[in-house]
């Protein structure tokens, strides 16, 4: 295989890290779906990053490994972060804090597209409380980052040592988690003699795709990374992903240039707003569940898998391509979206 992991692995070793994920997470072939004519002869695989045990699992744990390493190195006793009411990152930050004996404060904002009881009370927000986090609910339109800054000031005055976890864990430090995942994927591919032409991921706050891009760039791999934007527009997400990839490479190996053409973002599956269900998402999640017994969430994985399905149907991947879909977790979100499936 035409890549070299030694430089990437050496660069990652320079950053503090707390192991939170049982690696490697498995790669599994979707044998039944790969046989369907609509996938145009492509071989579909999934990277099971939903199969991480802490806190209900999910991709945010990879980012939290490096963020927690940074927080503990700084002597933090309290983790502070923000996100939407059903934030997977918030849930896993709370779980990580519980595991490591830290306090956790979550600043959660209301959704403009969902107000039903399932969304307000079930799913991730239910688990946040079980993990012992202090929850601050803000109204729609409030500025959670400004509120977080005020809360940090209050905690400091109380003699606490807060550490701010960025939105989605998607700072350059957090993105190191998926640079490490890129090395893991390439090692697994080598072991079974498969070369993945494309890795497909959902893109919300851009850290997962940016980390993978930085990882494959530093490893010298030609594997493509396609992200389906679910939060911002395609243009916004493309710009954010390029910048975060540059910043992540700066942490790893400042001399490594970014090939901007390698940053591919598709905005066709976002729908009318972040978190708004789409018919394509509902079809894709049902197809994956009914043919492979696998579950993806409605906000991230469901829309990205819908994008993979649409691209395959439209001839976007040459027949015989090996495609790897990263299952990023977020399973509790399904229960918050019960009414969308009825």
Coordinates of C-alpha atoms in Angstrom, one line a residue:
X1 CA 0.0 0.0 0.0
X2 CA 1.3 3.5 -0.9
X3 CA 1.5 5.1 2.5
X4 CA 3.8 5.4 5.5
X5 CA 2.4 5.7 9.0
X6 CA 5.6 6.3 10.9
X7 CA 5.6 10.1 10.5
X8 CA 1.9 10.4 11.5
X9 CA 2.3 8.1 14.5
X10 CA 5.4 10.0 15.7
X11 CA 3.7 13.3 15.4
X12 CA 0.6 12.1 17.4
X13 CA 2.8 10.8 20.2
X14 CA 3.9 14.4 20.9
X15 CA 0.4 15.3 22.3
X16 CA -1.1 14.3 25.7
X17 CA -3.8 11.7 25.3
X18 CA -6.0 9.7 27.6
X19 CA -7.3 6.4 26.2
X20 CA -11.1 6.4 26.0
X21 CA -11.7 4.1 23.0
X22 CA -11.1 0.4 22.7
X23 CA -9.2 0.3 19.4
X24 CA -9.2 -0.7 16.7
X25 CA -13.0 -0.4 16.2
X26 CA -14.0 -3.0 13.7
X27 CA -14.5 -2.6 10.0
X28 CA -17.3 -4.7 8.6
X29 CA -18.5 -5.3 5.1
X30 CA -22.2 -4.6 4.3
X31 CA -22.6 -7.8 2.3
X32 CA -26.4 -7.5 1.6
X33 CA -26.4 -3.9 0.7
X34 CA -23.3 -4.3 -1.6
X35 CA -25.4 -6.8 -3.6
X36 CA -28.2 -4.3 -4.4
X37 CA -28.2 -3.0 -7.9
X38 CA -28.6 0.6 -6.7
X39 CA -25.1 0.6 -5.2
X40 CA -23.7 0.1 -8.8
X41 CA -21.3 -2.7 -7.9
X42 CA -19.6 -0.9 -5.1
X43 CA -18.3 -2.7 -2.0
X44 CA -19.7 -1.1 1.1
X45 CA -17.9 -1.2 4.4
X46 CA -18.5 0.4 7.8
X47 CA -16.1 1.6 10.4
X48 CA -17.9 0.9 13.7
X49 CA -17.0 4.0 15.7
X50 CA -20.4 3.6 17.4
X51 CA -19.0 0.5 19.2
X52 CA -17.1 2.5 21.8
X53 CA -18.3 1.6 25.3
X54 CA -18.0 4.7 27.4
X55 CA -21.1 6.8 27.7
X56 CA -23.1 5.2 24.9
X57 CA -20.3 5.4 22.4
X58 CA -19.6 7.6 19.4
X59 CA -17.0 9.4 17.5
X60 CA -16.6 12.3 20.0
X61 CA -14.7 10.0 22.3
X62 CA -11.7 10.0 19.8
X63 CA -11.6 13.8 20.0
X64 CA -12.0 13.8 23.8
X65 CA -8.9 11.6 24.2
X66 CA -6.7 14.5 23.2
X67 CA -8.9 17.2 24.7
X68 CA -9.0 15.4 28.0
X69 CA -5.2 14.9 27.8
X70 CA -4.9 18.7 27.4
X71 CA -7.4 19.4 30.2
X72 CA -5.6 17.1 32.7
X73 CA -2.2 18.5 31.8
X74 CA -3.6 21.9 32.7
X75 CA -4.9 20.7 36.1
X76 CA -8.6 21.1 35.3
X77 CA -11.3 20.0 37.7
X78 CA -14.3 21.0 35.6
X79 CA -15.2 20.4 32.0
X80 CA -17.4 23.0 30.3
X81 CA -18.9 22.7 26.9
X82 CA -21.9 23.7 24.8
X83 CA -24.1 22.4 22.0
X84 CA -27.7 21.7 21.0
X85 CA -30.1 20.1 23.4
X86 CA -29.4 16.7 21.9
X87 CA -25.6 17.1 21.5
X88 CA -23.7 13.8 21.4
X89 CA -20.5 15.7 22.3
X90 CA -22.2 17.1 25.4
X91 CA -23.3 13.6 26.5
X92 CA -19.9 12.1 26.0
X93 CA -18.1 15.0 27.7
X94 CA -20.4 14.3 30.7
X95 CA -19.6 10.6 30.6
X96 CA -15.8 11.3 30.4
X97 CA -16.0 13.7 33.3
X98 CA -17.8 11.1 35.4
X99 CA -15.3 8.4 34.6
X100 CA -12.4 10.7 35.6
X101 CA -13.9 12.3 38.7
X102 CA -14.3 15.8 37.1
X103 CA -17.3 18.1 37.4
X104 CA -19.1 18.9 34.1
X105 CA -21.2 21.8 33.0
X106 CA -23.2 21.6 29.8
X107 CA -24.7 24.7 28.1
X108 CA -27.5 23.4 25.8
X109 CA -29.5 25.5 23.3
X110 CA -33.0 24.8 22.0
X111 CA -33.7 23.6 18.5
X112 CA -35.5 25.7 16.0
X113 CA -37.0 22.6 14.3
X114 CA -38.0 20.3 17.2
X115 CA -40.0 21.2 20.3
X116 CA -41.8 17.9 21.1
X117 CA -41.4 16.1 24.5
X118 CA -39.3 13.3 23.0
X119 CA -36.7 15.9 21.9
X120 CA -36.9 17.9 25.1
X121 CA -36.7 15.1 27.6
X122 CA -35.4 11.9 25.9
X123 CA -32.2 10.8 24.1
X124 CA -29.0 12.5 25.0
X125 CA -30.5 15.1 27.4
X126 CA -31.8 12.3 29.6
X127 CA -28.3 10.7 29.7
X128 CA -26.6 14.0 30.5
X129 CA -28.4 14.1 33.8
X130 CA -27.7 10.5 34.6
X131 CA -24.0 11.2 34.1
X132 CA -24.3 13.9 36.8
X133 CA -23.7 17.0 34.6
X134 CA -24.9 20.4 35.6
X135 CA -27.2 21.5 32.7
X136 CA -27.8 25.1 31.7
X137 CA -30.7 25.3 29.1
X138 CA -30.6 28.4 27.0
X139 CA -33.4 29.7 24.8
X140 CA -33.3 29.6 21.0
X141 CA -31.0 32.3 19.6
X142 CA -28.9 32.6 22.8
X143 CA -25.1 32.7 22.4
X144 CA -23.8 29.6 24.2
X145 CA -20.1 30.6 23.8
X146 CA -20.7 33.9 25.5
X147 CA -22.6 32.2 28.3
X148 CA -19.8 29.7 28.6
X149 CA -17.2 32.5 29.0
X150 CA -19.3 34.0 31.8
X151 CA -19.7 30.7 33.5
X152 CA -15.9 30.0 33.3
X153 CA -15.3 33.4 34.9
X154 CA -17.7 32.5 37.7
X155 CA -16.0 29.1 38.3
X156 CA -12.6 30.7 38.4
X157 CA -13.7 33.2 41.0
X158 CA -15.0 30.2 43.1
X159 CA -11.5 28.7 43.0
X160 CA -12.3 26.1 40.4
X161 CA -10.1 25.2 37.4
X162 CA -12.5 24.9 34.4
X163 CA -11.4 23.7 31.0
X164 CA -13.5 24.6 27.9
X165 CA -14.2 21.8 25.5
X166 CA -14.9 23.3 22.0
X167 CA -18.2 22.9 20.1
X168 CA -18.4 19.3 19.0
X169 CA -14.9 18.7 20.3
X170 CA -13.7 20.0 17.0
X171 CA -10.7 22.2 17.8
X172 CA -7.4 21.2 16.1
X173 CA -6.5 19.4 19.2
X174 CA -9.8 17.4 19.1
X175 CA -9.3 16.7 15.4
X176 CA -6.1 14.8 16.3
X177 CA -8.4 12.0 17.4
X178 CA -9.4 11.4 13.7
X179 CA -5.9 11.8 12.5
X180 CA -5.2 8.8 14.7
X181 CA -8.2 7.1 13.3
X182 CA -6.9 7.6 9.8
X183 CA -3.8 5.6 10.8
X184 CA -6.0 2.9 12.3
X185 CA -8.1 2.6 9.1
X186 CA -5.0 2.4 6.9
X187 CA -3.5 -0.3 9.2
X188 CA -6.8 -2.3 9.0
X189 CA -7.0 -1.9 5.3
X190 CA -3.4 -3.2 4.9
X191 CA -4.1 -6.2 7.1
X192 CA -7.0 -7.4 4.9
X193 CA -5.5 -6.2 1.6
X194 CA -8.3 -3.7 0.8
X195 CA -7.7 -0.2 -0.5
X196 CA -10.6 2.2 0.2
X197 CA -11.1 4.7 -2.6
X198 CA -13.4 6.9 -0.4
X199 CA -14.1 7.3 3.3
X200 CA -17.5 8.9 3.8
X201 CA -18.4 10.8 7.0
X202 CA -21.0 13.2 8.3
X203 CA -19.7 16.7 8.8
X204 CA -21.2 18.9 11.5
X205 CA -18.5 20.9 13.3
X206 CA -15.9 19.6 10.8
X207 CA -13.4 18.0 13.2
X208 CA -13.9 14.4 12.1
X209 CA -13.3 15.1 8.4
X210 CA -10.5 17.5 9.1
X211 CA -8.7 15.0 11.3
X212 CA -9.0 12.3 8.7
X213 CA -7.8 14.6 6.0
X214 CA -4.8 15.6 8.1
X215 CA -4.0 11.9 8.9
X216 CA -4.1 10.7 5.3
X217 CA -2.1 13.7 4.1
X218 CA 0.6 13.0 6.6
X219 CA 0.6 9.3 5.8
X220 CA 0.9 10.1 2.1
X221 CA -2.3 8.1 1.3
X222 CA -4.4 8.7 -1.8
X223 CA -7.6 7.7 0.0
X224 CA -10.3 10.3 -0.5
X225 CA -12.5 11.7 2.2
X226 CA -16.0 13.0 1.5
X227 CA -18.0 14.8 4.1
X228 CA -21.8 15.4 4.0
X229 CA -22.5 18.6 5.7
X230 CA -25.4 18.5 8.2
X231 CA -24.9 21.8 10.1
X232 CA -23.8 24.6 7.8
X233 CA -24.2 25.1 4.1
X234 CA -21.7 23.3 1.8
X235 CA -19.8 26.5 1.3
X236 CA -19.5 27.3 5.0
X237 CA -18.6 23.7 5.8
X238 CA -16.0 23.5 3.1
X239 CA -14.3 26.7 4.3
X240 CA -14.4 25.5 7.9
X241 CA -13.0 22.0 7.1
X242 CA -10.1 23.4 5.0
X243 CA -9.1 25.8 7.9
X244 CA -9.4 23.1 10.6
X245 CA -7.4 20.7 8.4
X246 CA -4.7 23.3 8.1
X247 CA -4.7 23.9 11.8
X248 CA -4.5 20.2 12.6
X249 CA -1.6 19.7 10.2
X250 CA 0.1 22.7 11.9
X251 CA -0.1 20.7 15.2
X252 CA 1.2 17.6 13.6
X253 CA 3.8 18.6 11.0
X254 CA 3.8 22.3 10.1
X255 CA 5.7 21.7 6.9
X256 CA 2.9 19.5 5.4
X257 CA 0.9 21.4 2.9
X258 CA -2.9 21.0 2.4
X259 CA -4.1 20.0 -1.1
X260 CA -7.3 22.0 -1.1
X261 CA -8.8 19.9 -3.8
X262 CA -8.7 16.9 -1.4
X263 CA -11.3 18.6 0.8
X264 CA -14.7 17.4 -0.6
X265 CA -17.9 18.5 1.0
X266 CA -21.4 17.7 -0.3
X267 CA -24.3 19.8 1.0
X268 CA -27.2 18.0 -0.7
X269 CA -28.4 16.1 2.4
X270 CA -28.6 18.8 5.0
X271 CA -32.3 19.6 4.5
X272 CA -33.9 22.8 5.6
X273 CA -31.9 23.1 8.8
X274 CA -29.6 21.4 11.2
X275 CA -31.5 18.5 12.8
X276 CA -34.4 18.7 10.4
X277 CA -35.5 15.2 9.3
X278 CA -35.5 14.5 5.6
X279 CA -37.2 11.8 3.5
X280 CA -33.8 10.7 2.2
X281 CA -32.5 10.3 5.7
X282 CA -35.5 8.3 6.8
X283 CA -35.2 6.0 3.7
X284 CA -31.4 5.5 4.3
X285 CA -31.7 4.7 8.0
X286 CA -34.5 2.2 7.3
X287 CA -32.5 0.6 4.5
X288 CA -29.4 0.1 6.6
X289 CA -31.5 -1.2 9.6
X290 CA -33.7 -3.5 7.5
X291 CA -30.8 -5.0 5.4
X292 CA -27.9 -5.1 7.9
X293 CA -29.4 -4.7 11.3
X294 CA -27.4 -1.5 11.9
X295 CA -28.6 1.8 13.3
X296 CA -27.5 5.3 12.5
X297 CA -28.7 8.5 14.0
X298 CA -31.1 10.9 12.2
X299 CA -28.9 14.1 12.5
X300 CA -25.5 12.9 11.3
X301 CA -25.1 9.3 10.2
X302 CA -28.5 9.1 8.6
X303 CA -28.0 12.1 6.4
X304 CA -24.4 11.0 5.4
X305 CA -25.6 7.5 4.6
X306 CA -28.4 9.0 2.5
X307 CA -25.7 11.0 0.6
X308 CA -23.7 7.8 0.0
X309 CA -26.8 6.1 -1.3
X310 CA -27.7 9.0 -3.6
X311 CA -24.1 9.3 -5.0
X312 CA -24.0 5.5 -5.7
X313 CA -27.4 5.7 -7.5
X314 CA -26.2 8.5 -9.6
X315 CA -23.0 6.8 -10.6
X316 CA -20.8 8.9 -8.4
X317 CA -18.5 6.0 -7.6
X318 CA -17.0 3.7 -10.2
X319 CA -18.2 0.1 -10.1
X320 CA -16.0 -2.0 -7.8
X321 CA -15.1 0.9 -5.6
X322 CA -14.4 0.1 -2.0
X323 CA -16.3 2.6 0.1
X324 CA -15.9 3.0 3.9
X325 CA -18.7 4.7 5.8
X326 CA -17.8 5.9 9.3
X327 CA -20.6 5.1 11.7
X328 CA -20.1 8.0 14.2
X329 CA -22.7 6.8 16.8
X330 CA -25.3 9.2 18.2
X331 CA -27.8 6.3 18.8
X332 CA -29.6 8.1 21.6
X333 CA -30.8 10.7 19.1
X334 CA -33.1 8.1 17.5
X335 CA -35.2 8.1 20.6
X336 CA -35.4 11.9 20.6
X337 CA -36.7 11.7 17.0
X338 CA -39.4 9.1 17.6
X339 CA -42.2 11.1 16.0
X340 CA -40.2 11.5 12.8
X341 CA -40.3 7.7 12.3
X342 CA -44.0 7.3 12.9

